[in-house]
PDB file of C-alpha atoms in Angstrom:
ATOM      1  CA  MET A 136       0.000   0.000   0.000  1.00  0.00           C
ATOM      2  CA  GLU A 137       1.283   3.427  -0.959  1.00  0.00           C
ATOM      3  CA  TYR A 138       1.844   6.058   1.685  1.00  0.00           C
ATOM      4  CA  GLN A 139      -0.916   8.672   1.468  1.00  0.00           C
ATOM      5  CA  LEU A 140      -0.282  12.292   2.412  1.00  0.00           C
ATOM      6  CA  THR A 141      -2.882  14.014   4.549  1.00  0.00           C
ATOM      7  CA  ALA A 142      -4.149  17.452   3.493  1.00  0.00           C
ATOM      8  CA  GLU A 143      -2.162  18.936   6.388  1.00  0.00           C
ATOM      9  CA  GLU A 144       1.072  17.251   5.238  1.00  0.00           C
ATOM     10  CA  LEU A 145       0.425  18.387   1.658  1.00  0.00           C
ATOM     11  CA  ASN A 146      -0.016  21.994   2.805  1.00  0.00           C
ATOM     12  CA  ARG A 147       3.091  21.833   5.003  1.00  0.00           C
ATOM     13  CA  ILE A 148       5.267  20.492   2.165  1.00  0.00           C
ATOM     14  CA  THR A 149       4.002  22.982  -0.411  1.00  0.00           C
ATOM     15  CA  ALA A 150       4.706  25.849   2.015  1.00  0.00           C
ATOM     16  CA  LEU A 151       8.427  24.985   2.162  1.00  0.00           C
ATOM     17  CA  ASP A 152      10.976  26.952   0.133  1.00  0.00           C
ATOM     18  CA  ALA A 153      12.931  25.249  -2.681  1.00  0.00           C
ATOM     19  CA  GLU A 154      15.908  24.202  -0.511  1.00  0.00           C
ATOM     20  CA  GLN A 155      13.608  22.830   2.207  1.00  0.00           C
ATOM     21  CA  ARG A 156      11.574  20.923  -0.413  1.00  0.00           C
ATOM     22  CA  TYR A 157      14.811  19.437  -1.774  1.00  0.00           C
ATOM     23  CA  ALA A 158      15.839  18.228   1.693  1.00  0.00           C
ATOM     24  CA  TYR A 159      12.328  16.818   2.226  1.00  0.00           C
ATOM     25  CA  PHE A 160      12.453  15.073  -1.178  1.00  0.00           C
ATOM     26  CA  ILE A 161      15.758  13.350  -0.369  1.00  0.00           C
ATOM     27  CA  GLN A 162      14.481  12.114   3.015  1.00  0.00           C
ATOM     28  CA  ALA A 163      11.096  10.973   1.663  1.00  0.00           C
ATOM     29  CA  VAL A 164      12.593   9.123  -1.320  1.00  0.00           C
ATOM     30  CA  ALA A 165      15.163   7.436   0.936  1.00  0.00           C
ATOM     31  CA  ASP A 166      12.322   6.302   3.220  1.00  0.00           C
ATOM     32  CA  LEU A 167       9.689   5.381   0.622  1.00  0.00           C
ATOM     33  CA  GLU A 168      12.075   4.274  -2.166  1.00  0.00           C
ATOM     34  CA  LYS A 169      10.001   5.822  -4.963  1.00  0.00           C
ATOM     35  CA  ILE A 170      10.381   8.832  -7.231  1.00  0.00           C
ATOM     36  CA  TRP A 171       7.268  10.119  -8.967  1.00  0.00           C
ATOM     37  CA  ILE A 172       7.267  11.538 -12.494  1.00  0.00           C
ATOM     38  CA  LEU A 173       4.561  12.575 -14.943  1.00  0.00           C
ATOM     39  CA  THR A 174       4.126  10.592 -18.142  1.00  0.00           C
ATOM     40  CA  ASP A 175       1.964  10.781 -21.247  1.00  0.00           C
ATOM     41  CA  ASP A 176       1.674   8.762 -24.458  1.00  0.00           C
ATOM     42  CA  GLU A 177       5.089   9.985 -25.600  1.00  0.00           C
ATOM     43  CA  GLY A 178       7.024   9.287 -22.390  1.00  0.00           C
ATOM     44  CA  PHE A 179       7.967  11.443 -19.439  1.00  0.00           C
ATOM     45  CA  VAL A 180       7.197  15.154 -19.172  1.00  0.00           C
ATOM     46  CA  LEU A 181       9.974  17.749 -19.413  1.00  0.00           C
ATOM     47  CA  VAL A 182      10.103  21.367 -18.267  1.00  0.00           C
ATOM     48  CA  SER A 183      12.590  24.168 -18.906  1.00  0.00           C
ATOM     49  CA  ALA A 184      14.384  25.691 -15.929  1.00  0.00           C
ATOM     50  CA  GLU A 185      17.586  27.669 -15.570  1.00  0.00           C
ATOM     51  CA  ASP A 186      18.356  27.150 -19.286  1.00  0.00           C
ATOM     52  CA  GLU A 187      18.165  23.383 -18.782  1.00  0.00           C
ATOM     53  CA  ARG A 188      15.732  20.749 -19.984  1.00  0.00           C
ATOM     54  CA  CYS A 189      14.553  19.041 -16.804  1.00  0.00           C
ATOM     55  CA  ILE A 190      12.425  16.142 -15.704  1.00  0.00           C
ATOM     56  CA  PRO A 191      10.283  17.253 -12.743  1.00  0.00           C
ATOM     57  CA  VAL A 192      10.216  14.769  -9.839  1.00  0.00           C
ATOM     58  CA  TRP A 193       8.229  14.416  -6.624  1.00  0.00           C
ATOM     59  CA  PRO A 194       8.417  12.141  -3.562  1.00  0.00           C
ATOM     60  CA  HIS A 195       4.648  11.427  -3.429  1.00  0.00           C
ATOM     61  CA  ALA A 196       1.921  10.754  -5.988  1.00  0.00           C
ATOM     62  CA  GLU A 197      -0.286  13.480  -4.505  1.00  0.00           C
ATOM     63  CA  LEU A 198       2.352  16.139  -5.132  1.00  0.00           C
ATOM     64  CA  ALA A 199       2.872  15.003  -8.729  1.00  0.00           C
ATOM     65  CA  GLU A 200      -0.884  14.840  -9.324  1.00  0.00           C
ATOM     66  CA  GLN A 201      -1.241  18.524  -8.417  1.00  0.00           C
ATOM     67  CA  TRP A 202       0.462  19.219 -11.766  1.00  0.00           C
ATOM     68  CA  ILE A 203      -2.072  17.242 -13.817  1.00  0.00           C
ATOM     69  CA  GLU A 204      -4.037  20.174 -15.200  1.00  0.00           C
ATOM     70  CA  GLY A 205      -3.949  22.548 -18.151  1.00  0.00           C
ATOM     71  CA  GLU A 206      -1.326  21.494 -20.692  1.00  0.00           C
ATOM     72  CA  TRP A 207      -0.544  18.423 -18.571  1.00  0.00           C
ATOM     73  CA  SER A 208      -4.156  17.290 -18.036  1.00  0.00           C
ATOM     74  CA  HIS A 209      -3.517  14.201 -20.201  1.00  0.00           C
ATOM     75  CA  CYS A 210      -0.624  13.043 -17.987  1.00  0.00           C
ATOM     76  CA  THR A 211      -0.516  10.452 -15.241  1.00  0.00           C
ATOM     77  CA  ALA A 212       1.731  10.199 -12.192  1.00  0.00           C
ATOM     78  CA  GLN A 213       4.020   7.194 -12.343  1.00  0.00           C
ATOM     79  CA  ALA A 214       6.305   5.797  -9.664  1.00  0.00           C
ATOM     80  CA  VAL A 215       9.882   4.791 -10.425  1.00  0.00           C
ATOM     81  CA  ASP A 216      11.527   2.503  -7.880  1.00  0.00           C
ATOM     82  CA  VAL A 217      14.586   4.251  -6.433  1.00  0.00           C
ATOM     83  CA  ASP A 218      16.893   1.341  -7.364  1.00  0.00           C
ATOM     84  CA  THR A 219      15.687   1.530 -10.990  1.00  0.00           C
ATOM     85  CA  TRP A 220      16.192   5.303 -10.892  1.00  0.00           C
ATOM     86  CA  LEU A 221      19.765   4.922  -9.649  1.00  0.00           C
ATOM     87  CA  ASP A 222      20.623   1.990 -11.967  1.00  0.00           C
ATOM     88  CA  LYS A 223      18.976   3.147 -15.206  1.00  0.00           C
ATOM     89  CA  TRP A 224      17.506   6.619 -15.069  1.00  0.00           C
ATOM     90  CA  THR A 225      20.612   8.421 -13.815  1.00  0.00           C
ATOM     91  CA  SER A 226      22.764   7.265 -16.735  1.00  0.00           C
ATOM     92  CA  GLY A 227      19.878   7.734 -19.199  1.00  0.00           C
ATOM     93  CA  LEU A 228      19.244  11.310 -18.091  1.00  0.00           C
ATOM     94  CA  ASN A 229      22.984  12.033 -18.237  1.00  0.00           C
ATOM     95  CA  GLY A 230      23.097  10.626 -21.769  1.00  0.00           C
ATOM     96  CA  ASP A 231      20.161  12.804 -22.809  1.00  0.00           C
ATOM     97  CA  GLU A 232      21.784  15.824 -21.101  1.00  0.00           C
ATOM     98  CA  LEU A 233      18.737  16.367 -18.887  1.00  0.00           C
ATOM     99  CA  ALA A 234      18.689  17.912 -15.426  1.00  0.00           C
ATOM    100  CA  ILE A 235      16.179  17.230 -12.641  1.00  0.00           C
ATOM    101  CA  ALA A 236      13.721  19.768 -11.203  1.00  0.00           C
ATOM    102  CA  VAL A 237      13.143  18.544  -7.647  1.00  0.00           C
ATOM    103  CA  LEU A 238       9.685  19.166  -6.226  1.00  0.00           C
ATOM    104  CA  PRO A 239       8.763  22.189  -8.368  1.00  0.00           C
ATOM    105  CA  ASP A 240       6.006  24.530  -7.248  1.00  0.00           C
ATOM    106  CA  THR A 241       3.947  27.311  -8.794  1.00  0.00           C
ATOM    107  CA  ASP A 242       6.764  29.809  -8.126  1.00  0.00           C
ATOM    108  CA  GLY A 243       9.465  27.878  -9.937  1.00  0.00           C
ATOM    109  CA  PRO A 244      11.263  24.643 -10.702  1.00  0.00           C
ATOM    110  CA  GLY A 245      12.504  23.939  -7.196  1.00  0.00           C
ATOM    111  CA  VAL A 246      16.147  22.936  -6.923  1.00  0.00           C
ATOM    112  CA  VAL A 247      17.631  21.950 -10.284  1.00  0.00           C
ATOM    113  CA  VAL A 248      20.344  19.283 -10.056  1.00  0.00           C
ATOM    114  CA  LEU A 249      22.256  17.046 -12.416  1.00  0.00           C
ATOM    115  CA  PRO A 250      21.416  13.321 -12.334  1.00  0.00           C
ATOM    116  CA  ASP A 251      24.759  12.281 -10.791  1.00  0.00           C
ATOM    117  CA  GLU A 252      24.401  14.841  -8.002  1.00  0.00           C
ATOM    118  CA  LEU A 253      20.896  13.625  -7.116  1.00  0.00           C
ATOM    119  CA  ALA A 254      22.004   9.980  -7.226  1.00  0.00           C
ATOM    120  CA  GLU A 255      24.974  10.654  -4.935  1.00  0.00           C
ATOM    121  CA  THR A 256      22.796  12.544  -2.431  1.00  0.00           C
ATOM    122  CA  LEU A 257      20.158   9.784  -2.433  1.00  0.00           C
ATOM    123  CA  ILE A 258      22.729   7.011  -1.993  1.00  0.00           C
ATOM    124  CA  ASN A 259      24.330   8.859   0.925  1.00  0.00           C
ATOM    125  CA  GLU A 260      20.927   9.408   2.569  1.00  0.00           C
ATOM    126  CA  MET A 261      19.881   5.772   2.120  1.00  0.00           C
ATOM    127  CA  GLN A 262      23.167   4.559   3.632  1.00  0.00           C
ATOM    128  CA  GLU A 263      22.549   6.699   6.721  1.00  0.00           C
ATOM    129  CA  ASP A 264      19.077   5.238   7.328  1.00  0.00           C
TER     130      ASP A 264
END
């Protein structure tokens, strides 16, 4: 069974600034071992941030689903197991020269990191747990 955020938790997370959301993302992904992305018929969704093409990521389905509206109304939230992310997605995103927008909000893309940097931070966090 997937962990479900309460409305209170959702409000608390969305009120955090970009750096705080990044720290929360790392902890939540290390605990829950899933990274959520948005997909459509053509694959995963990309955004532009800081002159980079980025894949937006979230630690919970509910946070990703908040983005399913407007131009992304045809998308669905999909979980990627953290081991699959580290084993396959990191090298794939590097090869495609894509960055990662961690827990974006309506004000901006959140913290933008390169795939290797995110992988290293996640591995370190999971080793500490």
